[in-house]
mmCIF file of C-alpha atoms and ligand atoms in Angstrom:
data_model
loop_
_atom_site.group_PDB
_atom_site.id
_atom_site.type_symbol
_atom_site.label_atom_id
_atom_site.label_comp_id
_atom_site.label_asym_id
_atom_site.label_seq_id
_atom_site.Cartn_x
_atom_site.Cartn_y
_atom_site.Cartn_z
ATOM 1 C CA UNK A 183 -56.335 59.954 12.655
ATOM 2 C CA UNK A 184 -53.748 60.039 14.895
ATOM 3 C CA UNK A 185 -53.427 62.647 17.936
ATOM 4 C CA UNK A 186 -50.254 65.489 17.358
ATOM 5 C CA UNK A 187 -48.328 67.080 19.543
ATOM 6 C CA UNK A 188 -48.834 70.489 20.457
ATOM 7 C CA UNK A 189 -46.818 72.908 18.383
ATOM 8 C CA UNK A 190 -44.482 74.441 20.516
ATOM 9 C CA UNK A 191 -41.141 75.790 18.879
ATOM 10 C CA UNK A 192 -37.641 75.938 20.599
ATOM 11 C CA UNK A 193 -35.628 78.982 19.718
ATOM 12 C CA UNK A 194 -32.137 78.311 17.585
ATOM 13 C CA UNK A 195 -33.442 75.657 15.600
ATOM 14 C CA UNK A 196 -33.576 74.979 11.907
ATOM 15 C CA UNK A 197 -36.978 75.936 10.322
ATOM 16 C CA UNK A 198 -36.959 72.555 8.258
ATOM 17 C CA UNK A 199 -35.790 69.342 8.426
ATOM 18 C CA UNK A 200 -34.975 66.693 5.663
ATOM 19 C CA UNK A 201 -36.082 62.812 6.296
ATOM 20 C CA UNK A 202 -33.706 60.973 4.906
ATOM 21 C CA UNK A 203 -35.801 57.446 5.042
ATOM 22 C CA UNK A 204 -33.360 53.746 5.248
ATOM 23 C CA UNK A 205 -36.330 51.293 6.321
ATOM 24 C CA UNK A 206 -36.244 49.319 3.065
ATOM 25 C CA UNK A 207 -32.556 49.247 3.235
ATOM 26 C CA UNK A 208 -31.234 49.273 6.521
ATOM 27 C CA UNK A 209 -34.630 47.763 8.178
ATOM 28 C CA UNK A 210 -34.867 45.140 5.535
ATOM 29 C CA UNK A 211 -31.467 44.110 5.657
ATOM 30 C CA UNK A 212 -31.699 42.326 9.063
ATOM 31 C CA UNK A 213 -34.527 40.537 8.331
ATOM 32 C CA UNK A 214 -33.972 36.937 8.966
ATOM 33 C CA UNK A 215 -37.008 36.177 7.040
ATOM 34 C CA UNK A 216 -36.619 36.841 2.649
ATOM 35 C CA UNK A 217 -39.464 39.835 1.987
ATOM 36 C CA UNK A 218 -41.083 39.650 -1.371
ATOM 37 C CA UNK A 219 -40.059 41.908 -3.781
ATOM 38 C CA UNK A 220 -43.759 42.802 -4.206
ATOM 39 C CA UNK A 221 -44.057 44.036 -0.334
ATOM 40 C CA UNK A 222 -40.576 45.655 -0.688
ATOM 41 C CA UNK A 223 -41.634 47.811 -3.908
ATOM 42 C CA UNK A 224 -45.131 48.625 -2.310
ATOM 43 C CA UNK A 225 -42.987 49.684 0.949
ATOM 44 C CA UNK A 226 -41.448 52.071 -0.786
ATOM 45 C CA UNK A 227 -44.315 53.296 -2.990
ATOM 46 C CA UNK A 228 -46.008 54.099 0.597
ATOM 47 C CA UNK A 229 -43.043 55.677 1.880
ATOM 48 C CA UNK A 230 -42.735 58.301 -1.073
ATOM 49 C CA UNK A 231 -46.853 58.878 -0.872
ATOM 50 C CA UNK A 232 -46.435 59.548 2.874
ATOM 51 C CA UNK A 233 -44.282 62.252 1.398
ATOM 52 C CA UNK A 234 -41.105 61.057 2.579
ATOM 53 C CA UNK A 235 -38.688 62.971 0.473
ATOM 54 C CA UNK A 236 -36.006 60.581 -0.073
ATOM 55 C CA UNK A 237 -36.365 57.061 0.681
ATOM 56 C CA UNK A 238 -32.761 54.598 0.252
ATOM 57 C CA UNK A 239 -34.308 51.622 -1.873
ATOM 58 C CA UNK A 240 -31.638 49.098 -1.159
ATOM 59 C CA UNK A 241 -27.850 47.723 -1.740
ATOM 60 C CA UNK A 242 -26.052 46.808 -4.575
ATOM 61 C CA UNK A 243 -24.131 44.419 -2.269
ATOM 62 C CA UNK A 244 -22.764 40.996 -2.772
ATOM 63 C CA UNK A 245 -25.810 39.163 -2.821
ATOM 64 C CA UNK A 246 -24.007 36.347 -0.731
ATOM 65 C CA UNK A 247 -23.007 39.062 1.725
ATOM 66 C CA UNK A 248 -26.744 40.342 2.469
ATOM 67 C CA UNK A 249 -29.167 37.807 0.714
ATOM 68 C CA UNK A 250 -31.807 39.812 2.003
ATOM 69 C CA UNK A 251 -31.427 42.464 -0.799
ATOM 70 C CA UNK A 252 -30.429 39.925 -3.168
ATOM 71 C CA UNK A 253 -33.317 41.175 -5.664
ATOM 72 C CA UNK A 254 -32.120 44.769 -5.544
ATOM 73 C CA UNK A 255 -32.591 44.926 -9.122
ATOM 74 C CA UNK A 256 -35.831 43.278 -9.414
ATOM 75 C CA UNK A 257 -37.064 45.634 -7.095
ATOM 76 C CA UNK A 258 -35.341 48.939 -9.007
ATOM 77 C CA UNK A 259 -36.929 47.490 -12.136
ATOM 78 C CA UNK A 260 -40.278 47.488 -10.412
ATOM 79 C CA UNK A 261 -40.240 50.955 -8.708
ATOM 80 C CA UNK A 262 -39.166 52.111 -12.687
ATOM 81 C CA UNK A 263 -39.173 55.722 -13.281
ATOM 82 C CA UNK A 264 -40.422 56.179 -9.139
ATOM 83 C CA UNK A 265 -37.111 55.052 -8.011
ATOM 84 C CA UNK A 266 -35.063 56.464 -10.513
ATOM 85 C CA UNK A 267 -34.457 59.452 -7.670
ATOM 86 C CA UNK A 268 -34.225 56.641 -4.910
ATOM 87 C CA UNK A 269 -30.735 56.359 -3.379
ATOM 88 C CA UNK A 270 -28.855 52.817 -3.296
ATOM 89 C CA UNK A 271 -26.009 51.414 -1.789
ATOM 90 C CA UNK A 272 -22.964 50.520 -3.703
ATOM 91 C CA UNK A 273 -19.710 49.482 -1.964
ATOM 92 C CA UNK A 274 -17.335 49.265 -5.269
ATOM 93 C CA UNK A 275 -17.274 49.333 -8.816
ATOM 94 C CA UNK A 276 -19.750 46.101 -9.879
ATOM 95 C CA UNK A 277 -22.148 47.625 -7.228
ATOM 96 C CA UNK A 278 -22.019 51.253 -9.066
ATOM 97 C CA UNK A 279 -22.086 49.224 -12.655
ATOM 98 C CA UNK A 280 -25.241 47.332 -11.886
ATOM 99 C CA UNK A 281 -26.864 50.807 -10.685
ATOM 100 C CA UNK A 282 -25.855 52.337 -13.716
ATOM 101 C CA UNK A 283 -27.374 49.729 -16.007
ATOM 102 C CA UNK A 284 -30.854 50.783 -14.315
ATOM 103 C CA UNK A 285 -30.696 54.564 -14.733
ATOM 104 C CA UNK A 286 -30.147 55.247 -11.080
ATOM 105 C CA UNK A 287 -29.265 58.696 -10.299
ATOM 106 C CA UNK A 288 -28.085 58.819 -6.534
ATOM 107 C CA UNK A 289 -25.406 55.972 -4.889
ATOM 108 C CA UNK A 290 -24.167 55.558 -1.770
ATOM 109 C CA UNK A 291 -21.147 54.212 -0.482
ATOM 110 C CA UNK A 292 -20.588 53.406 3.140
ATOM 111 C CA UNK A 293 -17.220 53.717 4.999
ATOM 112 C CA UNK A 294 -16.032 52.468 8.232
ATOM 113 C CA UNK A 295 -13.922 54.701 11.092
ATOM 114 C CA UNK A 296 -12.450 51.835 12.140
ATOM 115 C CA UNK A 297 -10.608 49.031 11.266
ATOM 116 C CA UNK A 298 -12.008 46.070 12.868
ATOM 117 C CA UNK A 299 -15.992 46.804 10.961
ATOM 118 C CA UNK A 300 -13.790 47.890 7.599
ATOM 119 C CA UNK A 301 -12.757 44.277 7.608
ATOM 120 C CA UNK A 302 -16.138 43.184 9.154
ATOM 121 C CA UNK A 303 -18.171 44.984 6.629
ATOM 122 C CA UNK A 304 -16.559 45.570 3.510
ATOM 123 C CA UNK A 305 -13.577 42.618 3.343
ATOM 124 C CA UNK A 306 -11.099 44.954 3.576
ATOM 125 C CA UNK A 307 -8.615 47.280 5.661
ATOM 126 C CA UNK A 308 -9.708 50.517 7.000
ATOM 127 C CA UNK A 309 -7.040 52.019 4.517
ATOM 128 C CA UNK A 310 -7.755 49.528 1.578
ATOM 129 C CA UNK A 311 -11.229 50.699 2.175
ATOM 130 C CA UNK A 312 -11.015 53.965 0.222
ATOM 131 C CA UNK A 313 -8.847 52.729 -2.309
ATOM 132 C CA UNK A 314 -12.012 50.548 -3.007
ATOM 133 C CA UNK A 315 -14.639 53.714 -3.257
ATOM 134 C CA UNK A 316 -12.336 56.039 -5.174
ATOM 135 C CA UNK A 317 -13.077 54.517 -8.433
ATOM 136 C CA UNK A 318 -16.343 54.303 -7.838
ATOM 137 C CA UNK A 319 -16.837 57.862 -6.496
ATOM 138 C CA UNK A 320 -15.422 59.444 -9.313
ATOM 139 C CA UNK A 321 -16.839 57.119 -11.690
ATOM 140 C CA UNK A 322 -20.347 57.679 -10.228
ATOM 141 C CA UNK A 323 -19.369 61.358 -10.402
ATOM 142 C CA UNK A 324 -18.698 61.480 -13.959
ATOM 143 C CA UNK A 325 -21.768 59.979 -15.021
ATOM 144 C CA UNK A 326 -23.640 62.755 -12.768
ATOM 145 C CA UNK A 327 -24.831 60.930 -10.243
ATOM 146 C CA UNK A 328 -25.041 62.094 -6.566
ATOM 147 C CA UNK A 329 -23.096 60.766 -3.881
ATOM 148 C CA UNK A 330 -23.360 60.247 -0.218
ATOM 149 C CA UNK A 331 -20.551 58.560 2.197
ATOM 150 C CA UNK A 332 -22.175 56.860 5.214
ATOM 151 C CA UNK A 333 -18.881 56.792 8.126
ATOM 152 C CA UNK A 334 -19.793 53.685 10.458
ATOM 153 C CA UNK A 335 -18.829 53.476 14.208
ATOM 154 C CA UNK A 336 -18.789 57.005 14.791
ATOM 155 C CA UNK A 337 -20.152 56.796 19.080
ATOM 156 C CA UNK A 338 -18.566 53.185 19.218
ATOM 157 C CA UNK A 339 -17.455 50.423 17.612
ATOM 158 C CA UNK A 340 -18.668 46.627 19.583
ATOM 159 C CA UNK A 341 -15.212 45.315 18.934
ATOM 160 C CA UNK A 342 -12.994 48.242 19.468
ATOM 161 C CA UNK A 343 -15.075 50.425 21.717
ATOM 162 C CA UNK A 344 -14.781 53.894 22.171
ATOM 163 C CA UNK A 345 -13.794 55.513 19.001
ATOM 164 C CA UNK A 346 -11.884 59.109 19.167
ATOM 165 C CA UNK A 347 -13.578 62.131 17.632
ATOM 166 C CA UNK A 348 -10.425 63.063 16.063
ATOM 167 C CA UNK A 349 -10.575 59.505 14.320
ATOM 168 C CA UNK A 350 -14.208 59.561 13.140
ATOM 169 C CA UNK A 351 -13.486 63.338 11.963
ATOM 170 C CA UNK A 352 -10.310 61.988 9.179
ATOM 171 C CA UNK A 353 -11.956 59.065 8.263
ATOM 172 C CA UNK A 354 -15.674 61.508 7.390
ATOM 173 C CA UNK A 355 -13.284 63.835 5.599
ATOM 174 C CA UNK A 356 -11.364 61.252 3.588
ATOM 175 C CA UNK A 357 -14.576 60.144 2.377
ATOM 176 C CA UNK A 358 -15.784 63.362 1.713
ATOM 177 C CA UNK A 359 -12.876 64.183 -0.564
ATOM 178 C CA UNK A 360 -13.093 61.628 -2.678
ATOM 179 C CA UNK A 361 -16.293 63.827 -3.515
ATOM 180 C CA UNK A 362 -19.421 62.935 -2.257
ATOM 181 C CA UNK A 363 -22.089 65.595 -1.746
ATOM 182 C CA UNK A 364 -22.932 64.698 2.079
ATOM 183 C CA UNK A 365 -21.415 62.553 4.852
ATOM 184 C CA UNK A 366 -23.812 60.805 6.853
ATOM 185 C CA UNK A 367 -22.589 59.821 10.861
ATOM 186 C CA UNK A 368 -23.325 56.701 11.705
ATOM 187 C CA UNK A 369 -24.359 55.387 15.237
ATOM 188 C CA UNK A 370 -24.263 51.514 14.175
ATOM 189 C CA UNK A 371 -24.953 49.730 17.513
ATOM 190 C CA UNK A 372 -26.801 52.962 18.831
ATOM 191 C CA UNK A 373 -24.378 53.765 21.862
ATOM 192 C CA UNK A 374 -24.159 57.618 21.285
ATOM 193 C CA UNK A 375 -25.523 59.975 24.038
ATOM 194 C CA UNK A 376 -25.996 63.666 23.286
ATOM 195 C CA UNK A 377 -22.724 65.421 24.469
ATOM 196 C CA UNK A 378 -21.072 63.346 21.973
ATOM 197 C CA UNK A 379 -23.417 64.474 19.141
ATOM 198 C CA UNK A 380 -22.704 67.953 20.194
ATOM 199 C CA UNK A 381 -18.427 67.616 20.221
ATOM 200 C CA UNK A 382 -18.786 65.628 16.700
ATOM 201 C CA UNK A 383 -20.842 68.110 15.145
ATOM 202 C CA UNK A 384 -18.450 70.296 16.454
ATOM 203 C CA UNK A 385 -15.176 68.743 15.412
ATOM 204 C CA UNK A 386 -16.226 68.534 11.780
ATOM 205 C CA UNK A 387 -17.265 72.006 11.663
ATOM 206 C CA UNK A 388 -13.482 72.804 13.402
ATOM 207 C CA UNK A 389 -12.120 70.474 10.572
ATOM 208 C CA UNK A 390 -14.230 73.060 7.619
ATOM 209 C CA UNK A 391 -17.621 70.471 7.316
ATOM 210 C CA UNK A 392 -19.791 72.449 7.956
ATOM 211 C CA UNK A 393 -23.252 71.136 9.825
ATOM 212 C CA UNK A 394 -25.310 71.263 6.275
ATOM 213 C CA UNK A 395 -22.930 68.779 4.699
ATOM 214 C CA UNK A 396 -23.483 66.101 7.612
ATOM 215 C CA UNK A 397 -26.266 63.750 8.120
ATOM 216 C CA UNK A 398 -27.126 62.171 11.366
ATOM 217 C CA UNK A 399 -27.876 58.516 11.389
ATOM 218 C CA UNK A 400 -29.111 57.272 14.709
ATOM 219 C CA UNK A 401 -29.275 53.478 15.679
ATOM 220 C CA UNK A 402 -31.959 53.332 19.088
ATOM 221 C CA UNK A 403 -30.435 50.249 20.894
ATOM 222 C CA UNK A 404 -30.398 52.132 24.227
ATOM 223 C CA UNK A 405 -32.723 54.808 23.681
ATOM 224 C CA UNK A 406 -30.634 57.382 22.656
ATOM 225 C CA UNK A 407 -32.081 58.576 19.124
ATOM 226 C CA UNK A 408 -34.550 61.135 19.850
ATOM 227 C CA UNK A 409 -32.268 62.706 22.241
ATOM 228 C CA UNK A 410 -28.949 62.615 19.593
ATOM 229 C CA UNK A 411 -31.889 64.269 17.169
ATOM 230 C CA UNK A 412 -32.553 67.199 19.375
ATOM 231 C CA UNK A 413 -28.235 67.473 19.776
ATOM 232 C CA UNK A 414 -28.305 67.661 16.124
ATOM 233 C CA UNK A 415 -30.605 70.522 15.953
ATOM 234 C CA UNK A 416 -29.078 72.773 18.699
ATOM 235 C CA UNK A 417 -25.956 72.178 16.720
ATOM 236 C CA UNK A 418 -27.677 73.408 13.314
ATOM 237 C CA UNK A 419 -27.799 69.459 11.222
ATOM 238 C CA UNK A 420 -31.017 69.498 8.888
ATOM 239 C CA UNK A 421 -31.114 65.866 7.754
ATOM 240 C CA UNK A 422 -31.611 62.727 10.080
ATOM 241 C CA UNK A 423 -31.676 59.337 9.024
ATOM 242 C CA UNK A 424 -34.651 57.338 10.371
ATOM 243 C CA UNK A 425 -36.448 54.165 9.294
ATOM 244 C CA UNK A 426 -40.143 53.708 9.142
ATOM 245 C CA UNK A 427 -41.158 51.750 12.357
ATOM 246 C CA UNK A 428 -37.862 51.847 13.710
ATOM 247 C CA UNK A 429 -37.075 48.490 11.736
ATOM 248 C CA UNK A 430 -32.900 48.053 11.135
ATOM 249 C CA UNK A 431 -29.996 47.060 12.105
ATOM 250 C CA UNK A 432 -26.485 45.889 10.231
ATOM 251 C CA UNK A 433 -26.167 41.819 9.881
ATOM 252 C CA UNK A 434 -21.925 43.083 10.218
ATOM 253 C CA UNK A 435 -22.409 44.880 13.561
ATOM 254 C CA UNK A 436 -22.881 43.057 16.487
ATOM 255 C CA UNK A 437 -26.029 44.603 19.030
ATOM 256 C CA UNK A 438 -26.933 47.172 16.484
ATOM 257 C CA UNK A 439 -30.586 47.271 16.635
ATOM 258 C CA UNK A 440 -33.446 49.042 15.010
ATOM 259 C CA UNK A 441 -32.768 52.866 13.387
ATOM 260 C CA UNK A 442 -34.454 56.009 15.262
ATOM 261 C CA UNK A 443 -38.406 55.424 13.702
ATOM 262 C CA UNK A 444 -39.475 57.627 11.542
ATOM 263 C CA UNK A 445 -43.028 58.124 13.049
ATOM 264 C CA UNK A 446 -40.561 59.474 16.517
ATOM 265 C CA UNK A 447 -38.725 61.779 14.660
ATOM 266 C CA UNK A 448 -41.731 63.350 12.768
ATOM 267 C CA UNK A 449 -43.546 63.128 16.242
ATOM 268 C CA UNK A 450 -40.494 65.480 17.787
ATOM 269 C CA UNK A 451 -39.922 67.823 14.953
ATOM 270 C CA UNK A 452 -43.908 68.492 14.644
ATOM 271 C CA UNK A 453 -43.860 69.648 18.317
ATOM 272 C CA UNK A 454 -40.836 71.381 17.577
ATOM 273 C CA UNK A 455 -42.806 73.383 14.867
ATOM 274 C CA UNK A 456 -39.672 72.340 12.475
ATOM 275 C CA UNK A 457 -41.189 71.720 8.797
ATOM 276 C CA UNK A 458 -40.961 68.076 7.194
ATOM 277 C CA UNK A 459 -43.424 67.720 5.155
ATOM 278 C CA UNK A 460 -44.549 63.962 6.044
ATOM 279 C CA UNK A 461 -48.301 62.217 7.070
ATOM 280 C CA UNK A 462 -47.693 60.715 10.114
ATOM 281 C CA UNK A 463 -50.640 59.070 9.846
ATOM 282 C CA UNK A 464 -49.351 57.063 6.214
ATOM 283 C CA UNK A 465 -45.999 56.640 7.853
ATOM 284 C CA UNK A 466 -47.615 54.931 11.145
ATOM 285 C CA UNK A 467 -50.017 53.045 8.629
ATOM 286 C CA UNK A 468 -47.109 51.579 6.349
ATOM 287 C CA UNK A 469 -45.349 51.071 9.500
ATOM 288 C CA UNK A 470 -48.253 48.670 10.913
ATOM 289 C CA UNK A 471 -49.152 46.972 7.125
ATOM 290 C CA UNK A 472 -45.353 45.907 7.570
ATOM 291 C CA UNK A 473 -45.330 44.837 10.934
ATOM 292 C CA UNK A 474 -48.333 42.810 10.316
ATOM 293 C CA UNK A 475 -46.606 41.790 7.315
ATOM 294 C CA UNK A 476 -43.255 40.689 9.709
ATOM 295 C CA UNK A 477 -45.470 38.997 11.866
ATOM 296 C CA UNK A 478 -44.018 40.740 14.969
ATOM 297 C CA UNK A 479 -44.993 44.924 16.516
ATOM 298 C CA UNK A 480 -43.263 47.453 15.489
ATOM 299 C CA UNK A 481 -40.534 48.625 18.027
ATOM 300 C CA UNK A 482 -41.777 52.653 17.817
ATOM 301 C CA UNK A 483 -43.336 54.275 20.683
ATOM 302 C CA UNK A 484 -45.334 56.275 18.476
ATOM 303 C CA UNK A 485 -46.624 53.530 16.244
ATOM 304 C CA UNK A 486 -48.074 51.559 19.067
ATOM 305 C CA UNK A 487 -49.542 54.825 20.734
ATOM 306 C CA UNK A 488 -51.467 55.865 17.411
ATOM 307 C CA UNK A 489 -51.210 52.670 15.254
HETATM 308 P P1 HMG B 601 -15.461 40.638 -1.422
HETATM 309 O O1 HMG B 601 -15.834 39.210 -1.205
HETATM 310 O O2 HMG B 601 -14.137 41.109 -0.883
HETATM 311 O O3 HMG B 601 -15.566 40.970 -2.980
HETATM 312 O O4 HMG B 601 -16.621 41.520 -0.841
HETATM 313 P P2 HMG B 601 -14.464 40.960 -4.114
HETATM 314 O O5 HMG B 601 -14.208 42.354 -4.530
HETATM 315 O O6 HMG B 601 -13.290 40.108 -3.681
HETATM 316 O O7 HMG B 601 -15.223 40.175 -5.286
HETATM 317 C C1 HMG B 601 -15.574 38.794 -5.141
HETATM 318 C C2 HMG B 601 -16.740 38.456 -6.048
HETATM 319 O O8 HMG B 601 -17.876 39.185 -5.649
HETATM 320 C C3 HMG B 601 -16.520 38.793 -7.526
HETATM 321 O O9 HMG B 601 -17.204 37.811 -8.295
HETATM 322 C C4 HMG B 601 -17.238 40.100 -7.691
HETATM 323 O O10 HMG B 601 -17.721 40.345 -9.011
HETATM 324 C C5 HMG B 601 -18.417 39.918 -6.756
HETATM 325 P P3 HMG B 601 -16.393 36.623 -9.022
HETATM 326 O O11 HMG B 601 -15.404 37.312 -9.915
HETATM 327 O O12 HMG B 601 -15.724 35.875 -7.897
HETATM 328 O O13 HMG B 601 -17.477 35.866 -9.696
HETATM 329 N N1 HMG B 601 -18.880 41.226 -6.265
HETATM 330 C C6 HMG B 601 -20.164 41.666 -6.358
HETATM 331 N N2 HMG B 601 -21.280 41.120 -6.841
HETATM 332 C C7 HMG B 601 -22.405 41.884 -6.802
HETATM 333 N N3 HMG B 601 -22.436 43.138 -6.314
HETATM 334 C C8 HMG B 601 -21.334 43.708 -5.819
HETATM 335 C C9 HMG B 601 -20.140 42.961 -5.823
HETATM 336 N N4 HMG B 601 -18.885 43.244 -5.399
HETATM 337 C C10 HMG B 601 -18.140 42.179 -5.670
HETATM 338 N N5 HMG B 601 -21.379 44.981 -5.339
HETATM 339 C C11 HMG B 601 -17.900 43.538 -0.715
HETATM 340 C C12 HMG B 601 -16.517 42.935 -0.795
HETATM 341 C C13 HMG B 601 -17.745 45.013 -0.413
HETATM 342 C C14 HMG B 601 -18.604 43.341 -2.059
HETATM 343 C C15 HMG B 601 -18.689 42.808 0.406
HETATM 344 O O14 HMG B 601 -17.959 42.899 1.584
HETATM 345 C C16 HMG B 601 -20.065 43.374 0.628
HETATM 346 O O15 HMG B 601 -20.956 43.223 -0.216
HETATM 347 N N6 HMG B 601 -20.296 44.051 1.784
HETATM 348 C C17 HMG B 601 -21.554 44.695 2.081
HETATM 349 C C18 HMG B 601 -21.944 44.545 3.524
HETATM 350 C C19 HMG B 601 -23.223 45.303 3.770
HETATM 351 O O16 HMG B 601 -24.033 45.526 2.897
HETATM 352 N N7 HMG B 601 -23.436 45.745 5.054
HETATM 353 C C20 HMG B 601 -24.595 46.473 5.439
HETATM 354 C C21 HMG B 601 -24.620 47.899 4.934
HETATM 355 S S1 HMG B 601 -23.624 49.013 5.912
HETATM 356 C C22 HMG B 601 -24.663 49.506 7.213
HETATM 357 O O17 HMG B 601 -25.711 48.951 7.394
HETATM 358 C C23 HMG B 601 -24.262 50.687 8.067
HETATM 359 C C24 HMG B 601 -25.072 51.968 7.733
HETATM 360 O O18 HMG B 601 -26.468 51.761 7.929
HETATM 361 C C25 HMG B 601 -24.594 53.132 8.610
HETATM 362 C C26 HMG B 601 -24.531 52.792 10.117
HETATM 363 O O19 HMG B 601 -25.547 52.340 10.694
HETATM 364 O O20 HMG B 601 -23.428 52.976 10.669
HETATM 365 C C27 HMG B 601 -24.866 52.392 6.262
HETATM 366 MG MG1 MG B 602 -27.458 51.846 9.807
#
């Protein structure tokens, strides 16, 4: 049993939180070692029984593009009617057709704010980039299924580097027109400090998105995440991104490094007194069955205090 924080609340801030859990997709993509599908599909099995209430499964990527996620299928098949409410990635229309064929009810696609990881990421040019998810989007859409936009490169981009509010602000909205239900803010290579948080929370809600239709999706290379999260709150977002023992990173993005860990941002909003409705204690469990499992520690601060 691990220690808790004592509960003390902060004034201003939402009453609940949503964890919105990538480890099996954006931790396991940037392993350089191939996880069974076995350990994948009991990863995720742990992760919803820790109460997690949405956990991203994996990508229906070009299998030559991230061969780590490669059995994407094999491991939907596995999870059955348990990841039937699991999101996935899909970048274009043969992603979204091979999550169809499984029943899957919630995609993903993921968009870039600039043009350099467009072409990096997804083969193509920042503009030919949405001319690739519109299909898909309303496609997706008409067979009910829900859809998120991810917007990459939103505190900095490693090849371009800073990136203009203004120009992570059109690129969220273009995605979010093509109609998906939330628009999640990428810090790929983890560069964001919490001013910035603060004016892009701000800019979206000055372009008519308003804080509930953003997500926040912190990458810790410099130690940032925990701080961005409590930017996020002051400025009223209720779901954060955050992978179970801070594993992650993008194989496209140079220096991006491990997501905000989950077992941090449960530690921070149970101080906080802000509902979330997840056991640590599985979370830091799963967390070191995996690491044990990697053969290395996990990177979280809170998994190696209570672990
Ligand atoms: P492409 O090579 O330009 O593909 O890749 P294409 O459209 O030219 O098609 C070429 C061939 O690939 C065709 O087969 C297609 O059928 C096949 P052929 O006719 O030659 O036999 N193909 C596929 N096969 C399986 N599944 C598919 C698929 N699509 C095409 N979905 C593509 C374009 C977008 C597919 C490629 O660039 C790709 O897969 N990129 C994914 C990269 C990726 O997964 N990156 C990591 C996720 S993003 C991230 O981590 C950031 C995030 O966490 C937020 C943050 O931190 O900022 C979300
Ligand atoms: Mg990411």
């Amino acid at each position: 049993m691990s220690d808790l924080p004592m509960v003390v609340p902060e004034s201003g801030l939402p009453a609940s939180v949503t964890i919105y859990e990538v480890g099996p997709r954006d931790g396991l993509q940037n392993e350089k070692s191939l996880v069974p599908v076995q350990v994948k599909e009991e990863f995720v099995r742990r992760l919803l029984a820790a109460g997690l209430p949405i956990v991203e499964a994996t990508s229906f990527v070009h299998p030559k593009w991230v061969p780590q996620l490669a059995d994407a299928a094999e491991l939907m098949t596995a999870l059955g009617a348990d990841g039937v409410e699991c999101p996935v990635l899909v970048p274009n229309d043969r992603g979204l057709d091979r999550a169809l064929e499984l029943g899957l009810r919630h995609v993903a696609i993921f968009g870039s704010a600039t043009e350099t990881f467009a072409q990096k990421n997804l083969n193509r040019s920042y503009d030919a980039q949405f001319a690739m998810f519109e299909p898909t989007v309303a496609r997706a859409r008409e067979a009910g299924l829900d859809v998120r936009a991810y917007v990459s490169m939103c505190f900095g981009d490693p090849w371009e580097g800073a990136v203009p509010v203004e120009q992570v602000v059109t690129a969220g909205r273009r995605l979010l027109d093509l109609g998906a239900s939330q628009l999640s803010l990428g810090d790929t290579i983890g560069t964001g400090t919490a001013g910035h948080v603060t004016a892009l929370v701000a800019a979206f809600a000055e372009a008519g998105v308003a804080p509930d239709r953003l997500a926040l999706h912190f990458h810790d290379t410099y130690g940032q995440a925990l701080s961005n999260v409590q930017a996020g709150l002051r400025a009223g977002v209720t779901t954060y991104d955050a992978s179970a023992g801070g594993l992650g990173g993008c194989p496209y993005a140079k220096s991006a490094t491990g997501n905000l860990a989950t077992e941090d941002l449960v530690w921070l909003l149970t101080g906080l007194g802000i509902e979330h409705g997840v056991d640590l204690d599985a979370v830091v469990a799963t967390s070191v069955w995996m690491a044990d499992h990697l053969g290395r520690p996990s990177p979280s601060a809170v998994v190696r205090a209570a672990g």
